[in-house]
Amino acid sequence: MTTRQSAHTSTDGRVKSYPAPSQLATITDLTSQEAQAITEALNPLIADAFALYVKTKNFHWHLIGSHFRDYHLLFDEHADALLESIDLLAERVRRIGGTTIRSISHISQLQTIKDDNNDVVPAGDMVRRLMEDNRHLAQAQRVAHEVCEKNRDYATTSLLETILDNTERRKWFLFEIMQGINNTD
Ligand SMILES: [Fe+2]
């Protein structure tokens, strides 16, 4: 272990999010099994929100085509909503005594949404890819909601209901835009 490597990094280099170091083990009436299950359900959602935030900003910055203004503004709105959800979820993890995202490398360990490093992406493909990613995120948020409910974390289920609704709103906008896109768009 290097001096900069945390004791909470396992031998395979993966960051351990639960149990927290004693100084960060916020007290909770949830059992440690419940808090661990919730932590392990939420942290990948946060990593995915980060990944999708960056992808949405990437497309906001690298957009080309006749719909520039509309999509540029829409992607920014979507990115803002994703960013807001990150802090809300990360602070839920801390309130129940788990630890959350530490770094870009931690995000890459947990993310299930793929990065997009293509040089040029046609605007229509941007909309389609973001729609698919938001669909994937909604599915993951719904599964995490079930985990939180099963483990008595009703505050997080309530929060996730709003976050899921926002994800579905983004998906809806992107899906409807796709109906008007032809392949050369
Ligand atoms: Fe901007």
Short mmCIF file of C-alpha atoms and ligand atoms in Angstrom, two decimals:
data_model
loop_
_atom_site.label_atom_id
_atom_site.label_comp_id
_atom_site.label_asym_id
_atom_site.label_seq_id
_atom_site.Cartn_x
_atom_site.Cartn_y
_atom_site.Cartn_z
CA MET A 1 0.00 0.00 0.00
CA THR A 2 1.40 3.39 -0.93
CA THR A 3 1.21 6.21 1.58
CA ARG A 4 -1.48 7.89 -0.51
CA GLN A 5 -3.56 4.74 -0.82
CA SER A 6 -6.41 4.63 1.65
CA ALA A 7 -6.95 1.74 4.05
CA HIS A 8 -10.35 1.64 2.44
CA THR A 9 -8.90 0.50 -0.84
CA SER A 10 -8.94 -3.28 -1.21
CA THR A 11 -6.00 -5.23 -2.65
CA ASP A 12 -7.55 -5.21 -6.13
CA GLY A 13 -7.57 -1.38 -6.01
CA ARG A 14 -11.31 -1.08 -5.63
CA VAL A 15 -12.63 1.52 -3.20
CA LYS A 16 -14.62 0.07 -0.29
CA SER A 17 -17.68 2.13 0.51
CA TYR A 18 -18.91 0.10 3.47
CA PRO A 19 -18.26 -0.17 6.38
CA ALA A 20 -17.04 3.39 6.73
CA PRO A 21 -13.94 4.29 8.75
CA SER A 22 -15.06 4.91 12.35
CA GLN A 23 -14.88 8.72 12.01
CA LEU A 24 -17.31 8.57 9.07
CA ALA A 25 -19.64 5.89 10.47
CA THR A 26 -22.63 8.18 11.02
CA ILE A 27 -25.01 6.60 13.52
CA THR A 28 -28.28 5.27 12.17
CA ASP A 29 -31.10 3.07 13.39
CA LEU A 30 -30.72 0.96 10.24
CA THR A 31 -28.82 -2.29 10.71
CA SER A 32 -25.36 -2.53 9.18
CA GLN A 33 -26.72 -5.02 6.64
CA GLU A 34 -29.45 -2.58 5.65
CA ALA A 35 -27.04 0.37 5.42
CA GLN A 36 -24.61 -1.68 3.36
CA ALA A 37 -27.30 -2.84 0.93
CA ILE A 38 -28.47 0.75 0.44
CA THR A 39 -24.93 2.08 0.04
CA GLU A 40 -24.15 -0.57 -2.55
CA ALA A 41 -27.36 0.25 -4.44
CA LEU A 42 -26.84 4.02 -4.45
CA ASN A 43 -23.15 4.45 -5.25
CA PRO A 44 -23.40 2.92 -8.76
CA LEU A 45 -26.34 5.25 -9.44
CA ILE A 46 -24.18 8.20 -8.46
CA ALA A 47 -21.32 6.96 -10.65
CA ASP A 48 -23.74 6.60 -13.56
CA ALA A 49 -25.12 10.08 -12.99
CA PHE A 50 -21.55 11.42 -13.13
CA ALA A 51 -20.83 9.46 -16.32
CA LEU A 52 -24.03 10.66 -17.94
CA TYR A 53 -23.44 14.22 -16.74
CA VAL A 54 -20.06 14.27 -18.51
CA LYS A 55 -21.51 12.67 -21.65
CA THR A 56 -24.37 15.17 -21.73
CA LYS A 57 -21.91 18.06 -21.34
CA ASN A 58 -19.66 16.49 -23.98
CA PHE A 59 -22.59 16.55 -26.40
CA HIS A 60 -23.55 20.09 -25.28
CA TRP A 61 -20.03 21.23 -26.18
CA HIS A 62 -19.46 19.23 -29.37
CA LEU A 63 -22.84 19.54 -31.00
CA ILE A 64 -23.13 20.43 -34.70
CA GLY A 65 -26.07 20.88 -37.03
CA SER A 66 -29.25 22.81 -37.64
CA HIS A 67 -30.72 22.06 -34.21
CA PHE A 68 -27.71 23.47 -32.40
CA ARG A 69 -29.51 25.99 -30.23
CA ASP A 70 -32.37 23.69 -29.14
CA TYR A 71 -30.19 20.70 -28.31
CA HIS A 72 -27.40 22.78 -26.80
CA LEU A 73 -29.85 24.29 -24.32
CA LEU A 74 -31.69 21.03 -23.68
CA PHE A 75 -28.48 19.10 -22.96
CA ASP A 76 -27.43 21.79 -20.50
CA GLU A 77 -30.75 21.53 -18.70
CA HIS A 78 -30.36 17.76 -18.53
CA ALA A 79 -26.79 18.03 -17.25
CA ASP A 80 -27.88 20.39 -14.48
CA ALA A 81 -30.56 17.96 -13.31
CA LEU A 82 -28.08 15.08 -13.28
CA LEU A 83 -25.57 17.09 -11.29
CA GLU A 84 -28.18 18.02 -8.71
CA SER A 85 -29.17 14.37 -8.24
CA ILE A 86 -25.56 13.42 -7.52
CA ASP A 87 -25.26 15.52 -4.39
CA LEU A 88 -28.68 14.49 -3.09
CA LEU A 89 -27.91 10.79 -3.41
CA ALA A 90 -24.35 11.05 -2.12
CA GLU A 91 -25.57 12.83 1.01
CA ARG A 92 -28.19 10.12 1.58
CA VAL A 93 -25.36 7.57 1.61
CA ARG A 94 -23.49 9.63 4.20
CA ARG A 95 -26.58 10.08 6.37
CA ILE A 96 -26.90 6.32 6.78
CA GLY A 97 -23.20 5.86 7.56
CA GLY A 98 -21.90 4.72 4.19
CA THR A 99 -19.18 6.38 2.17
CA THR A 100 -19.64 7.51 -1.37
CA ILE A 101 -17.78 8.56 -4.51
CA ARG A 102 -14.13 9.48 -3.92
CA SER A 103 -12.66 10.11 -7.35
CA ILE A 104 -12.87 9.77 -11.10
CA SER A 105 -11.26 6.32 -10.78
CA HIS A 106 -13.93 5.33 -8.24
CA ILE A 107 -16.60 6.46 -10.71
CA SER A 108 -15.02 4.32 -13.42
CA GLN A 109 -15.09 1.29 -11.09
CA LEU A 110 -18.82 1.65 -10.52
CA GLN A 111 -20.29 3.19 -13.68
CA THR A 112 -22.43 1.06 -15.96
CA ILE A 113 -23.02 3.84 -18.50
CA LYS A 114 -20.31 3.79 -21.16
CA ASP A 115 -18.17 6.84 -21.87
CA ASP A 116 -18.34 8.34 -25.34
CA ASN A 117 -15.00 9.47 -26.77
CA ASN A 118 -15.96 9.69 -30.44
CA ASP A 119 -14.49 12.66 -32.30
CA VAL A 120 -17.71 13.65 -34.03
CA VAL A 121 -21.19 12.43 -33.16
CA PRO A 122 -24.12 13.43 -35.39
CA ALA A 123 -26.78 15.33 -33.44
CA GLY A 124 -29.37 12.61 -34.00
CA ASP A 125 -27.01 9.99 -32.55
CA MET A 126 -26.42 12.20 -29.53
CA VAL A 127 -30.15 12.30 -28.85
CA ARG A 128 -30.49 8.54 -29.33
CA ARG A 129 -27.50 7.70 -27.10
CA LEU A 130 -28.68 10.01 -24.33
CA MET A 131 -32.18 8.58 -24.56
CA GLU A 132 -30.81 5.03 -24.19
CA ASP A 133 -28.61 6.06 -21.28
CA ASN A 134 -31.46 7.77 -19.49
CA ARG A 135 -33.59 4.71 -20.06
CA HIS A 136 -30.83 2.57 -18.53
CA LEU A 137 -30.52 4.98 -15.60
CA ALA A 138 -34.28 4.91 -14.95
CA GLN A 139 -34.17 1.13 -14.83
CA ALA A 140 -31.27 1.19 -12.33
CA GLN A 141 -33.01 3.83 -10.21
CA ARG A 142 -36.13 1.69 -10.05
CA VAL A 143 -34.10 -1.31 -8.87
CA ALA A 144 -32.35 0.85 -6.24
CA HIS A 145 -35.76 2.07 -5.07
CA GLU A 146 -36.76 -1.54 -4.41
CA VAL A 147 -33.57 -2.11 -2.41
CA CYS A 148 -34.16 1.02 -0.31
CA GLU A 149 -37.76 0.08 0.34
CA LYS A 150 -36.83 -3.45 1.35
CA ASN A 151 -34.22 -2.04 3.72
CA ARG A 152 -36.50 0.58 5.37
CA ASP A 153 -34.81 3.62 3.88
CA TYR A 154 -37.99 5.52 3.14
CA ALA A 155 -36.27 8.89 2.87
CA THR A 156 -34.22 7.60 -0.05
CA THR A 157 -37.22 5.93 -1.70
CA SER A 158 -38.98 9.28 -1.58
CA LEU A 159 -35.96 11.08 -3.04
CA LEU A 160 -35.53 8.42 -5.72
CA GLU A 161 -39.14 8.86 -6.80
CA THR A 162 -38.44 12.47 -7.71
CA ILE A 163 -35.08 11.63 -9.30
CA LEU A 164 -36.64 8.80 -11.32
CA ASP A 165 -39.40 11.14 -12.48
CA ASN A 166 -36.74 13.59 -13.69
CA THR A 167 -34.87 10.81 -15.50
CA GLU A 168 -38.08 9.76 -17.21
CA ARG A 169 -38.76 13.38 -18.16
CA ARG A 170 -35.37 13.56 -19.90
CA LYS A 171 -36.04 10.24 -21.60
CA TRP A 172 -39.43 11.49 -22.74
CA PHE A 173 -38.04 14.67 -24.31
CA LEU A 174 -35.23 12.79 -26.04
CA PHE A 175 -37.55 10.05 -27.24
CA GLU A 176 -40.03 12.52 -28.74
CA ILE A 177 -37.23 14.46 -30.43
CA MET A 178 -36.09 11.19 -32.00
CA GLN A 179 -39.47 10.83 -33.71
CA GLY A 180 -38.65 13.90 -35.80
CA ILE A 181 -35.04 13.06 -36.59
CA ASN A 182 -33.96 11.61 -39.89
CA ASN A 183 -30.61 9.92 -40.38
CA THR A 184 -28.93 12.96 -41.88
CA ASP A 185 -29.91 15.25 -39.00
FE FE B 1 -22.50 25.69 -21.68
#
